[in-house]
PDB file of C-alpha atoms and ligand atoms in Angstrom:
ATOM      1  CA  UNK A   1     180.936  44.569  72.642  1.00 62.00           C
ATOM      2  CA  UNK A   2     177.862  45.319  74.494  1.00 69.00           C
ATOM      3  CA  UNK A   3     175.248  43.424  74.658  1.00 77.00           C
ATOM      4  CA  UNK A   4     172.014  45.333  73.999  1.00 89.00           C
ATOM      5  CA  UNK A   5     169.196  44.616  76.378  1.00 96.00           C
ATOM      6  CA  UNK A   6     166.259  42.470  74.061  1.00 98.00           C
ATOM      7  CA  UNK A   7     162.616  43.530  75.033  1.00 98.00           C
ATOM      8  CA  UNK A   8     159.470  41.594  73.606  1.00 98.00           C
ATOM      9  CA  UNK A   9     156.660  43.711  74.609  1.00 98.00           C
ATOM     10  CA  UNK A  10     153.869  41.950  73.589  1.00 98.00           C
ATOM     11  CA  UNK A  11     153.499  37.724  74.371  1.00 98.00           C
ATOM     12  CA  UNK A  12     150.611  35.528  75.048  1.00 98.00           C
ATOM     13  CA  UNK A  13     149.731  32.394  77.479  1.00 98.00           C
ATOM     14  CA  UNK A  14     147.326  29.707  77.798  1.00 98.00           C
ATOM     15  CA  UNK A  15     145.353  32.088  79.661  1.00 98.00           C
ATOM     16  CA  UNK A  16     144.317  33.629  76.589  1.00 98.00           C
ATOM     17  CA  UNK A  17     145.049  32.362  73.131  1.00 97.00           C
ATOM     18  CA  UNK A  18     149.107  31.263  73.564  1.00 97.00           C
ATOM     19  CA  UNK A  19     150.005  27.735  73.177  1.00 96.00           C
ATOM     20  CA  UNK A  20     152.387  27.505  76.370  1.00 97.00           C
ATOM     21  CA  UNK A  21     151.541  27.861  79.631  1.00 98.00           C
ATOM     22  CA  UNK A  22     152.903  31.132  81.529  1.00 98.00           C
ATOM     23  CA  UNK A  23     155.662  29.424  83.068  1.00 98.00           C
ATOM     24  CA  UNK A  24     156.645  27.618  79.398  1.00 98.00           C
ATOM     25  CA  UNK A  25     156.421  30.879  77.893  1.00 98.00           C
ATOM     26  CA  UNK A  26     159.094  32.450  80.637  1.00 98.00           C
ATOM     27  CA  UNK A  27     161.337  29.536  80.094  1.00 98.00           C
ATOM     28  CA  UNK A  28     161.002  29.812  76.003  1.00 98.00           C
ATOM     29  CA  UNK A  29     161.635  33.315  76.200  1.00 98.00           C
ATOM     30  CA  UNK A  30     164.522  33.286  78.377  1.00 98.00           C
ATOM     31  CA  UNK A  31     166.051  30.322  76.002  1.00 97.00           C
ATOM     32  CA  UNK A  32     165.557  32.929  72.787  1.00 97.00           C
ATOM     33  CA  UNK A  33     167.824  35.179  75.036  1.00 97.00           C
ATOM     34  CA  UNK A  34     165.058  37.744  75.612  1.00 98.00           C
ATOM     35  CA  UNK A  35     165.989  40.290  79.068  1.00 98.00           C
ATOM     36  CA  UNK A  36     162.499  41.874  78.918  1.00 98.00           C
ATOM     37  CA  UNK A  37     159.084  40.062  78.279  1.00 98.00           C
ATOM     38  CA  UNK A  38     155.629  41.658  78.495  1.00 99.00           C
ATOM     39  CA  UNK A  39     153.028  38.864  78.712  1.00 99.00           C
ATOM     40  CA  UNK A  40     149.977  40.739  77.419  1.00 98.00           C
ATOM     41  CA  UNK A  41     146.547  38.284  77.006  1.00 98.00           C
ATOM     42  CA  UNK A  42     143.915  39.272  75.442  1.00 98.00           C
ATOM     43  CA  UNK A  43     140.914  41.123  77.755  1.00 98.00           C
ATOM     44  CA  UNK A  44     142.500  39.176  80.903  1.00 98.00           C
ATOM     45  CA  UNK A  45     145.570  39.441  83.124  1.00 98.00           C
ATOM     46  CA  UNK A  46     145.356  35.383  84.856  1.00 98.00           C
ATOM     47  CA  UNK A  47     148.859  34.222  83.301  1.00 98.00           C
ATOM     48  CA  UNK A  48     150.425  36.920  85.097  1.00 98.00           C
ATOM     49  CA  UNK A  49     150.957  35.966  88.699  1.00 98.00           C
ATOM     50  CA  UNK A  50     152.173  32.750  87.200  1.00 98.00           C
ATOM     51  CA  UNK A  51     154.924  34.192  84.910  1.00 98.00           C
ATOM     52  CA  UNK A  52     155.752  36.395  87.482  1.00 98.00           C
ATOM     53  CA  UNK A  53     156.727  33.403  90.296  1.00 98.00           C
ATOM     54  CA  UNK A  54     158.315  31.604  86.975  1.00 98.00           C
ATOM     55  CA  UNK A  55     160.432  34.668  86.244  1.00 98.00           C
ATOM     56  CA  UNK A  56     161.779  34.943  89.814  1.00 97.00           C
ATOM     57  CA  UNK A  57     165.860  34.506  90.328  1.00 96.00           C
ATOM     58  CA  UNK A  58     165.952  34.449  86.547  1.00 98.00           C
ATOM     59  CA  UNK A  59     167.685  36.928  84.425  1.00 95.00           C
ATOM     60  CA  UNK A  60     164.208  37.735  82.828  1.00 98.00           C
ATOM     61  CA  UNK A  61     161.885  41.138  83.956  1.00 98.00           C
ATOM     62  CA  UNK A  62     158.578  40.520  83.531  1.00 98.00           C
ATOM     63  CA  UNK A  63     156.229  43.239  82.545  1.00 98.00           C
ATOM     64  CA  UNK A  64     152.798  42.834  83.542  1.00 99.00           C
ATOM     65  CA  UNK A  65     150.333  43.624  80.661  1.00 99.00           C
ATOM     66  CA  UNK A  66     147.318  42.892  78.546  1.00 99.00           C
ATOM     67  CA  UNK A  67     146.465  43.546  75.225  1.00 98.00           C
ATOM     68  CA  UNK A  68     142.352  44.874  75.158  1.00 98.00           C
ATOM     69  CA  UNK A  69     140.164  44.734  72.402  1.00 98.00           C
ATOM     70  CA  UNK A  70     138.326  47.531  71.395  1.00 98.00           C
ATOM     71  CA  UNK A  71     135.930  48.559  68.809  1.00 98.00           C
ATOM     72  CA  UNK A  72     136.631  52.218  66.611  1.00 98.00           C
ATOM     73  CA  UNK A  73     135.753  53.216  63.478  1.00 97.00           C
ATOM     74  CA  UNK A  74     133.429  50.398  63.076  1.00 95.00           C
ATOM     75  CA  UNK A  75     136.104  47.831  63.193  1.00 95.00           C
ATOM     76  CA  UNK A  76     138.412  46.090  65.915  1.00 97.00           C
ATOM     77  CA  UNK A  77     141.578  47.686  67.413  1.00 98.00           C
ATOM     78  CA  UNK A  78     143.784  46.204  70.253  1.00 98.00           C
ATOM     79  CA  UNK A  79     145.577  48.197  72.602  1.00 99.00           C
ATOM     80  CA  UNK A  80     147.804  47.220  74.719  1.00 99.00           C
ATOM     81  CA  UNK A  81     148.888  48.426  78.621  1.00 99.00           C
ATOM     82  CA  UNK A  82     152.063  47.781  79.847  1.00 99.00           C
ATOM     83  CA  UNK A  83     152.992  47.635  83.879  1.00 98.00           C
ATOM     84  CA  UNK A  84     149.347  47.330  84.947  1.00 98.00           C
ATOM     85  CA  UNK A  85     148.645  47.033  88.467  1.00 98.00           C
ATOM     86  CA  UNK A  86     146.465  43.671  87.862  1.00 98.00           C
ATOM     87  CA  UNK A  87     144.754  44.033  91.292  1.00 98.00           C
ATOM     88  CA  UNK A  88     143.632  47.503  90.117  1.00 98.00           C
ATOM     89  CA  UNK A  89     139.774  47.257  90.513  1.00 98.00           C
ATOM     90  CA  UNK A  90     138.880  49.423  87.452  1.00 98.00           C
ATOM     91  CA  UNK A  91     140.842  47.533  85.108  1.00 98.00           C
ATOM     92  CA  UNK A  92     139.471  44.032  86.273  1.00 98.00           C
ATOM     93  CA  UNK A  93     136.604  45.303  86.581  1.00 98.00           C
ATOM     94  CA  UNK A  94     136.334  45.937  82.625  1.00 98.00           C
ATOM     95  CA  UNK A  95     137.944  42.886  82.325  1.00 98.00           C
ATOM     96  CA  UNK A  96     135.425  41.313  83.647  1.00 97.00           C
ATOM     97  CA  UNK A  97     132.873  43.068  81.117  1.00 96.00           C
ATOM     98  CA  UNK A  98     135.012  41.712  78.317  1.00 96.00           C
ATOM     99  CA  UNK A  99     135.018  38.168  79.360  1.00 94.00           C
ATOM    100  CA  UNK A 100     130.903  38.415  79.696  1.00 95.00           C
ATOM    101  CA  UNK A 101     130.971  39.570  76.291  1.00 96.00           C
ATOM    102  CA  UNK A 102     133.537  36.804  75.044  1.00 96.00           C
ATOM    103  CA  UNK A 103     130.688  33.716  76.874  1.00 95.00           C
ATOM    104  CA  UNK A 104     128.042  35.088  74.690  1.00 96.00           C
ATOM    105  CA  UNK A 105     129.919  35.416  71.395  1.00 97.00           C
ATOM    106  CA  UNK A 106     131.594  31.999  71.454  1.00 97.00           C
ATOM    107  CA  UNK A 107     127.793  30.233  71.972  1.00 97.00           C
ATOM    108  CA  UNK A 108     126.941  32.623  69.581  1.00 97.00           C
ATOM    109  CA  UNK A 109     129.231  31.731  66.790  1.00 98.00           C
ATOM    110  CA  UNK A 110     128.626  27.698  67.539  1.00 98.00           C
ATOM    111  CA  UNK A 111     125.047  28.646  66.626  1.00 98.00           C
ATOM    112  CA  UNK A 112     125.987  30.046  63.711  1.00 97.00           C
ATOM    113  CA  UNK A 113     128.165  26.851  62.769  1.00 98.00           C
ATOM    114  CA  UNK A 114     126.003  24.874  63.780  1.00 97.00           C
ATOM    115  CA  UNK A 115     123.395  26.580  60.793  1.00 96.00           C
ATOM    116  CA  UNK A 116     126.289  26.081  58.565  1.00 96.00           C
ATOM    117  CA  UNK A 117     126.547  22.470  59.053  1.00 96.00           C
ATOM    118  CA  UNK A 118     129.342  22.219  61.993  1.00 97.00           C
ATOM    119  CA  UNK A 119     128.159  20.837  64.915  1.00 97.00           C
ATOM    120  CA  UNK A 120     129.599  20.709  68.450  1.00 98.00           C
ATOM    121  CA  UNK A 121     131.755  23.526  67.808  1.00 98.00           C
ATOM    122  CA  UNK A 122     131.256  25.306  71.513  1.00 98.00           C
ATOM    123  CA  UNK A 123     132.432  21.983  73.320  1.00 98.00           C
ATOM    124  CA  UNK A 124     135.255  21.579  70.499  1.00 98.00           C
ATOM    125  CA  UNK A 125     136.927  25.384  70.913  1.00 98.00           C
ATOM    126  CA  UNK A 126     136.964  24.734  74.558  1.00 97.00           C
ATOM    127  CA  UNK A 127     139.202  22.053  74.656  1.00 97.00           C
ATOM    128  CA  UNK A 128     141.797  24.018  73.422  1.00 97.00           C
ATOM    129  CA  UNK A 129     141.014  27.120  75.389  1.00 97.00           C
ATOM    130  CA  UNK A 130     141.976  27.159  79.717  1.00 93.00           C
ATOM    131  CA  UNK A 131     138.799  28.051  81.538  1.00 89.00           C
ATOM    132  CA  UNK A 132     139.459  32.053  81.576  1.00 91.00           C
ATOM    133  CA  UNK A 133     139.346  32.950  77.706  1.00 94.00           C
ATOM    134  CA  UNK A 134     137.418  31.295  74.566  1.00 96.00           C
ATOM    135  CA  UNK A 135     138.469  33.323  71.208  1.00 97.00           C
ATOM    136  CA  UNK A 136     138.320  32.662  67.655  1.00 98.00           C
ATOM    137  CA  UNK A 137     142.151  30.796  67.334  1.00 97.00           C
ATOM    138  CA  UNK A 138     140.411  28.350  69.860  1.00 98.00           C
ATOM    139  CA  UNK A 139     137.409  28.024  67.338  1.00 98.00           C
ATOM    140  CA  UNK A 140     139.956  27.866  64.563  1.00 98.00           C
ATOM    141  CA  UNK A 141     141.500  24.840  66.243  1.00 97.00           C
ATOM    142  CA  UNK A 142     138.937  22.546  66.083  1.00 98.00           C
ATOM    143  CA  UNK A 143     138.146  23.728  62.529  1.00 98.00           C
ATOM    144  CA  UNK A 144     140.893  22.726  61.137  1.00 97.00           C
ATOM    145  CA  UNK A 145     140.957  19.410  63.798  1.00 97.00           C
ATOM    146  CA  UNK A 146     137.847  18.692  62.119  1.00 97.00           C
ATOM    147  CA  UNK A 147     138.892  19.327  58.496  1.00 97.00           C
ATOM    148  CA  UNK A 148     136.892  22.109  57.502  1.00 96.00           C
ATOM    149  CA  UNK A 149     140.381  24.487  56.532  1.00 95.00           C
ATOM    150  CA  UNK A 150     143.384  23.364  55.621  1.00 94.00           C
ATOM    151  CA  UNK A 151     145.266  25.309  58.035  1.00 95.00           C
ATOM    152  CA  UNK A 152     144.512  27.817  60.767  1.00 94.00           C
ATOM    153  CA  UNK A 153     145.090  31.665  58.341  1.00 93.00           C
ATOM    154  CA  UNK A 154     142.210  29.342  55.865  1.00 96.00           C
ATOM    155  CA  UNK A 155     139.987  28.917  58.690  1.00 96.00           C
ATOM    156  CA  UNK A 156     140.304  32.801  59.515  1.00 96.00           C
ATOM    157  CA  UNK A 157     139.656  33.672  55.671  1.00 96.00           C
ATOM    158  CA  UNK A 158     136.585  31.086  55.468  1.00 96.00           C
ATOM    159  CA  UNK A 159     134.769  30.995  58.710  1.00 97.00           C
ATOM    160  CA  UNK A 160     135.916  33.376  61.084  1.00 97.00           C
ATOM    161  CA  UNK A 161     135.789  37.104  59.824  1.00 95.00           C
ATOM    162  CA  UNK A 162     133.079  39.559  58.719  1.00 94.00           C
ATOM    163  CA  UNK A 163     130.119  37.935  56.003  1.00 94.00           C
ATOM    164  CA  UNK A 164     131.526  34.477  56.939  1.00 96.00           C
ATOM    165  CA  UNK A 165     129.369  31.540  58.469  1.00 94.00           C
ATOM    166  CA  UNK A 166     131.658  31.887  62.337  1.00 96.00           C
ATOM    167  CA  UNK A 167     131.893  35.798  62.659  1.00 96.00           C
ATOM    168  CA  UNK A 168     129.591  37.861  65.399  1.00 96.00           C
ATOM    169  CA  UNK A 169     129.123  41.302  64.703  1.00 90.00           C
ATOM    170  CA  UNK A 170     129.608  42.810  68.088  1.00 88.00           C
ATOM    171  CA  UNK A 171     131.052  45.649  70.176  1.00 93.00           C
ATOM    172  CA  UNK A 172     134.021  45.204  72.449  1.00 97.00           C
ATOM    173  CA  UNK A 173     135.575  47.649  75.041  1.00 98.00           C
ATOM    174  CA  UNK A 174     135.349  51.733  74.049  1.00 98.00           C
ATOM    175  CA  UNK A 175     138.482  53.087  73.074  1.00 98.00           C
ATOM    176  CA  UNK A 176     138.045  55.565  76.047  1.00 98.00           C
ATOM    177  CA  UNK A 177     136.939  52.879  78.303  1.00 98.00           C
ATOM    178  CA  UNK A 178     140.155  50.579  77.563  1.00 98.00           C
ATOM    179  CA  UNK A 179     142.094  53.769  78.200  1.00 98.00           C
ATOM    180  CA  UNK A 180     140.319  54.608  81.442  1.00 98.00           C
ATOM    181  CA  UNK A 181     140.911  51.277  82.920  1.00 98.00           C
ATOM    182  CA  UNK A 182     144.473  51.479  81.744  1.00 98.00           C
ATOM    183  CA  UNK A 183     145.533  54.281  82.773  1.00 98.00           C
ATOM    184  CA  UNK A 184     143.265  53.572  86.489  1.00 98.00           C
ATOM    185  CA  UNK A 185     146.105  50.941  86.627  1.00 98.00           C
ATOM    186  CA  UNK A 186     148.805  52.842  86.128  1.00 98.00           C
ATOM    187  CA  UNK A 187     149.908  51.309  83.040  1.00 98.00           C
ATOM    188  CA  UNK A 188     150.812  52.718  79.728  1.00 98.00           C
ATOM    189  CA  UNK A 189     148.371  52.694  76.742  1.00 99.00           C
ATOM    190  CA  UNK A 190     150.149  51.410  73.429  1.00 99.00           C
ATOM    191  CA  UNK A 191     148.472  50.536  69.772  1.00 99.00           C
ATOM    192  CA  UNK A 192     149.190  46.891  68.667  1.00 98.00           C
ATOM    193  CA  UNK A 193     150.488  46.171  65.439  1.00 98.00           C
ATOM    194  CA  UNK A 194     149.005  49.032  63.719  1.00 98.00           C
ATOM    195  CA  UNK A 195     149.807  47.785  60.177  1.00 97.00           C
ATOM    196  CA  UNK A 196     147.509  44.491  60.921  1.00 96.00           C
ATOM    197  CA  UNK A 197     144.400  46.871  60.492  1.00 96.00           C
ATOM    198  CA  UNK A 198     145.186  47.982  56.821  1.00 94.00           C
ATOM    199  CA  UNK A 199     143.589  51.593  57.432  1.00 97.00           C
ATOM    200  CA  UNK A 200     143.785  54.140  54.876  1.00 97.00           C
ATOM    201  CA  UNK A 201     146.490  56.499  56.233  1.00 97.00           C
ATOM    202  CA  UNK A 202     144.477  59.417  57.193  1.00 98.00           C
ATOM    203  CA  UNK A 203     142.030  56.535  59.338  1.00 98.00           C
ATOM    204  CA  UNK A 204     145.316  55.578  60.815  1.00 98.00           C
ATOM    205  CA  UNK A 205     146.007  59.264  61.968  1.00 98.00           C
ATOM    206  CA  UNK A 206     142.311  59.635  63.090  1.00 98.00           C
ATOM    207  CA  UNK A 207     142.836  56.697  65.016  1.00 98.00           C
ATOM    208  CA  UNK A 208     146.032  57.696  66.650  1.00 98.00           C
ATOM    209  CA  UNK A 209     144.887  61.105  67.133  1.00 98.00           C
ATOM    210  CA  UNK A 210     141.467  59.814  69.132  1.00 98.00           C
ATOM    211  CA  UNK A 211     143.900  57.397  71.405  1.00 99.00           C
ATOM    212  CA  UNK A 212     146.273  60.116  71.954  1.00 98.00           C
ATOM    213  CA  UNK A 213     143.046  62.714  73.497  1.00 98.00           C
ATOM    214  CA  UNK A 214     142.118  59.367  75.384  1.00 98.00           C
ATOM    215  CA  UNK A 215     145.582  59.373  76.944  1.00 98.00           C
ATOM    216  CA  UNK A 216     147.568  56.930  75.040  1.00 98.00           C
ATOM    217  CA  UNK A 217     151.501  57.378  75.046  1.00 98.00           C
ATOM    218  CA  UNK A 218     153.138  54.595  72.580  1.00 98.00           C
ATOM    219  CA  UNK A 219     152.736  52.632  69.590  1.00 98.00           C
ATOM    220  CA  UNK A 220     154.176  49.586  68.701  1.00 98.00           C
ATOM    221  CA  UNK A 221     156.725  50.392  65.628  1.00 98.00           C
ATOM    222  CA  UNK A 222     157.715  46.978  65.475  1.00 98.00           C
ATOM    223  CA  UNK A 223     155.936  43.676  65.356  1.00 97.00           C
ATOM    224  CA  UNK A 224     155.756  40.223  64.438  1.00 90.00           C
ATOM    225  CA  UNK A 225     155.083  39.616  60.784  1.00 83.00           C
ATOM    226  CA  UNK A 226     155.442  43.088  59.482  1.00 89.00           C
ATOM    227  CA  UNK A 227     157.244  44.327  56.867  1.00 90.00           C
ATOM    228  CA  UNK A 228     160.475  46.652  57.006  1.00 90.00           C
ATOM    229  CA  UNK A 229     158.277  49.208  54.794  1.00 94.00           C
ATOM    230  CA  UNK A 230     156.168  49.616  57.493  1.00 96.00           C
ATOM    231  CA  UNK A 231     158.445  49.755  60.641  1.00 97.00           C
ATOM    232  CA  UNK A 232     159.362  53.570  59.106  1.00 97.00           C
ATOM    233  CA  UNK A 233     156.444  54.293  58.634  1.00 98.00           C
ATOM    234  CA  UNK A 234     155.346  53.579  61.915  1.00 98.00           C
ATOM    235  CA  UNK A 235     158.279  55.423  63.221  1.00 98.00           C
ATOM    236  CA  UNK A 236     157.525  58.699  61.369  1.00 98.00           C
ATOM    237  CA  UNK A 237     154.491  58.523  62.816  1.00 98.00           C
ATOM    238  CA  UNK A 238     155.298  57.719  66.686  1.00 98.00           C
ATOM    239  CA  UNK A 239     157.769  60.834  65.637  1.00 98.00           C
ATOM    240  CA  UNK A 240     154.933  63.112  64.256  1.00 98.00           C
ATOM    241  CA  UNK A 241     152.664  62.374  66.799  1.00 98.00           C
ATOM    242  CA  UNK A 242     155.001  62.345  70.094  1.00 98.00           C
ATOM    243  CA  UNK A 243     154.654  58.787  70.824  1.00 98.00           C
ATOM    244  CA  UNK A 244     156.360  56.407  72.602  1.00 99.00           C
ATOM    245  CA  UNK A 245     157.657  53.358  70.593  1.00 98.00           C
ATOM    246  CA  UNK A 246     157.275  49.303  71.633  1.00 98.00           C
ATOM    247  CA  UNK A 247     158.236  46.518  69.895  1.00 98.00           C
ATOM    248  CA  UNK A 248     156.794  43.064  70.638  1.00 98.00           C
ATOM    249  CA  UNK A 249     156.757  39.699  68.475  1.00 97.00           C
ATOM    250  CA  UNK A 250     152.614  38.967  69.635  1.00 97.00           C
ATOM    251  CA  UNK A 251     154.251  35.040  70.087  1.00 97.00           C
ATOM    252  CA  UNK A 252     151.344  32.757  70.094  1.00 96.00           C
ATOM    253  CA  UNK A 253     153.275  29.368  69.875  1.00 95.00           C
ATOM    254  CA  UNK A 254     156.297  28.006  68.432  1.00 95.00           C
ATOM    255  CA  UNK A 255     154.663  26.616  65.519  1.00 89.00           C
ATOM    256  CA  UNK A 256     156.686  28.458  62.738  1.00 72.00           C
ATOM    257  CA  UNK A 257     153.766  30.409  61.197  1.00 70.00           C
ATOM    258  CA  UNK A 258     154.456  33.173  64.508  1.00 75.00           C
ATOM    259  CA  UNK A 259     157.582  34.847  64.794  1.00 90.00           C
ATOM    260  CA  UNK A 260     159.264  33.790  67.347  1.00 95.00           C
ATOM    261  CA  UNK A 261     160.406  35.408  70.898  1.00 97.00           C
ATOM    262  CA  UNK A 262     162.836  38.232  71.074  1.00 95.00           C
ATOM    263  CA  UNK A 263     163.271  38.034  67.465  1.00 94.00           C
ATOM    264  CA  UNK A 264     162.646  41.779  66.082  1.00 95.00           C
ATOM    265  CA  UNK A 265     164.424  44.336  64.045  1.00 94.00           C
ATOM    266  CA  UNK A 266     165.624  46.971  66.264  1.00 95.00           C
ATOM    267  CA  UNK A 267     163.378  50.509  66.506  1.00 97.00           C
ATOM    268  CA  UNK A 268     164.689  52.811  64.203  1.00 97.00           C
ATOM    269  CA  UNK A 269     167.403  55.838  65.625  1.00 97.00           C
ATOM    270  CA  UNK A 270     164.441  58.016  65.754  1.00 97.00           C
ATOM    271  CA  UNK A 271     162.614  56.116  67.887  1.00 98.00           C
ATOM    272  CA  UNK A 272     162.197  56.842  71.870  1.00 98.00           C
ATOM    273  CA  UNK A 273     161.759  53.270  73.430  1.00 98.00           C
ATOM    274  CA  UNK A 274     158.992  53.015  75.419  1.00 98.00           C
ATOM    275  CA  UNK A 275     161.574  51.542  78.467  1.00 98.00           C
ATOM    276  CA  UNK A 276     163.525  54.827  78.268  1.00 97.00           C
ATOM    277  CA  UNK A 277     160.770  56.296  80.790  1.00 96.00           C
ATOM    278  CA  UNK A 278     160.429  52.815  83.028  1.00 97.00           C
TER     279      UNK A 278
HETATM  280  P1  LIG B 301     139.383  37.184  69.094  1.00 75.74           P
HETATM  281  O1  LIG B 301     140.063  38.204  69.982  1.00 75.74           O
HETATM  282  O2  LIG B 301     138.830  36.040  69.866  1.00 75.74           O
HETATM  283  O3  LIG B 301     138.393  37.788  68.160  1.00 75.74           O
HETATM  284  O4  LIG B 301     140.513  36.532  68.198  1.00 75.74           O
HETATM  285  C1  LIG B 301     141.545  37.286  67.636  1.00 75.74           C
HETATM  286  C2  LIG B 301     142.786  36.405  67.576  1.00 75.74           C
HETATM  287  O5  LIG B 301     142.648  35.485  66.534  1.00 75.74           O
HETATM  288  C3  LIG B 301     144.059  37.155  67.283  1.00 75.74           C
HETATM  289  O6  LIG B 301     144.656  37.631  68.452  1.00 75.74           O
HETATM  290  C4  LIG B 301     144.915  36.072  66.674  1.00 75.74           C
HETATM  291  O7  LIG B 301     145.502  35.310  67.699  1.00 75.74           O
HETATM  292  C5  LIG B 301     143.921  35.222  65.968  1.00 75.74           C
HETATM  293  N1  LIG B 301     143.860  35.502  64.527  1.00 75.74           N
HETATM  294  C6  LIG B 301     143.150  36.442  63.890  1.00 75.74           C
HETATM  295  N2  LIG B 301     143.332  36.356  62.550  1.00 75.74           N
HETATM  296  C7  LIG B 301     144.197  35.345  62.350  1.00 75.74           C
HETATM  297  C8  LIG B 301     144.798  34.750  61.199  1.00 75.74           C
HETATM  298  N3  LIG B 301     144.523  35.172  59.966  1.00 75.74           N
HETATM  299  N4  LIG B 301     145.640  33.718  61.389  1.00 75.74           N
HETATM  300  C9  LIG B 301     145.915  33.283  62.624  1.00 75.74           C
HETATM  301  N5  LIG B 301     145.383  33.781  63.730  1.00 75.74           N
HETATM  302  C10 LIG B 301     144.537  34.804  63.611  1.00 75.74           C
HETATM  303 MN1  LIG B 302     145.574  36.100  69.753  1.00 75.74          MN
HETATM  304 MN1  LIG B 303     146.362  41.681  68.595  1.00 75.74          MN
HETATM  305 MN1  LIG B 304     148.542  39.892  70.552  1.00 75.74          MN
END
């Protein structure tokens, strides 16, 4: 029998909001017998030179991505790109912009902790975050450290989205802006975990129709913690609309709430992998 080539096309680092360092991640994902790992950070690309030494004379390709946030239809999308050039200067260059925005949101939200009673929140997040990325899972952390949630999906529900005491209103990258500076790197322009945003279908289209004129070429069909339902759906869709399909597990750590590495259901028959054009 053949063995079929396992791709996880969508992984985070310490250098954004993963639990293992690059090089961890590499050895973890080589371990769950994965041949083809995107590491894709949020709004940064510094775990990549890293997991690219670790992959060397290993059985493992890595893929050099990021996954960008972006604000449409007054909520938050992320899209990923996939074989970036991360010394492009446009991309970094945005980047850059996003990790400007990402300083004044954290001190931000410890303010507004800090009027709900939680002190020292700003100091707290950042010892679990590495120097280049604070984000909310760091802020969750030291919630829950603290005992303010009983675990970190409580903290999210109570403190860190919309109307809750932690959550800043704000704007990240353009959808056309994250698609310039992916495509400026020569990458390819895929929507994350579509289901996670729990559009109305016809927002969904609107959505995928907007990142299509922007220049946007896959989707990702399957994902960590999704249901089956919604793998062919996704699939009729990347079908309707000419897209390219990705799969990816978006492993944070190997705490057993994430789904772990390399551990998908296969893209449905109709599907055209995204790696059918690499
Ligand atoms: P940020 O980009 O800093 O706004 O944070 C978004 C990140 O928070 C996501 O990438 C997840 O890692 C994490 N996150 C969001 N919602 C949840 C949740 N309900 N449970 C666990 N992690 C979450
Ligand atoms: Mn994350
Ligand atoms: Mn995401
Ligand atoms: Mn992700």
């Amino acid at each position: 029998m053949v063995k079929m080539t396992c791709y996880d096309l969508h992984s985070h680092s310490t250098a954004s909001d993963g639990a293992l360092s690059p090089e961890d991640l590499i050895a973890r994902a080589i371990a769950q017998g994965v041949n083809v790992l995107a590491l894709t950070d949020h709004d940064g690309t510094e775990g990549i030179a890293k997991a690219q030494l670790a992959s060397q004379n290993t059985d493992l390709t890595l893929i050099a991505g990021v996954e960008i946030s972006v604000t449409w239809g007054g909520g938050t999308v992320h899209i990923i790109g996939l074989n970036v050039d991360v010394d492009n200067a446009t991309l970094q260059q945005g980047l850059m912009e996003m990790r400007t925005f990402r300083i004044g949101r954290a001190a931000k939200m410890a303010e507004r902790l800090e009027k709900a009673g939680i002190t020292g929140a700003l100091d707290g997040a950042r010892k679990y975050a590495s120097d280049v990325m604070l984000g909310r899972l760091h802020f969750a952390q030291f919630l829950v450290e603290q005992g303010h949630a009983k675990n970190i999906n409580d903290v999210f529900k109570r403190f860190l989205v919309r109307n809750k005491p932690g959550y800043v209103v704000g704007e990240w990258a353009s959808l056309t802006n994250a698609l310039t500076w992916i495509t400026a790197a020569g990458g390819q322009a895929v929507i994350a975990h579509p289901a996670r945003y729990k559009m109305t279908a016809t927002k969904l289209r609107r959505l995928i129709t907007d990142f299509k004129f922007a220049g946007g070429v896959g989707i990702e069909v399957v994902s960590g913690r999704q249901h089956p339902e919604e793998v062919k759906n996704l699939a009729r869709l990347a079908e309707q609309f000419e897209l390219l399909a990705s799969c990816g597990s978006d492993f944070h750590t190997p705490d057993n709430t994430w789904v772990e590495l390399g551990h998908l259901a296969a893209l449905p028959k109709s599907c055209v992998p995204i790696w059918s054009v690499w």
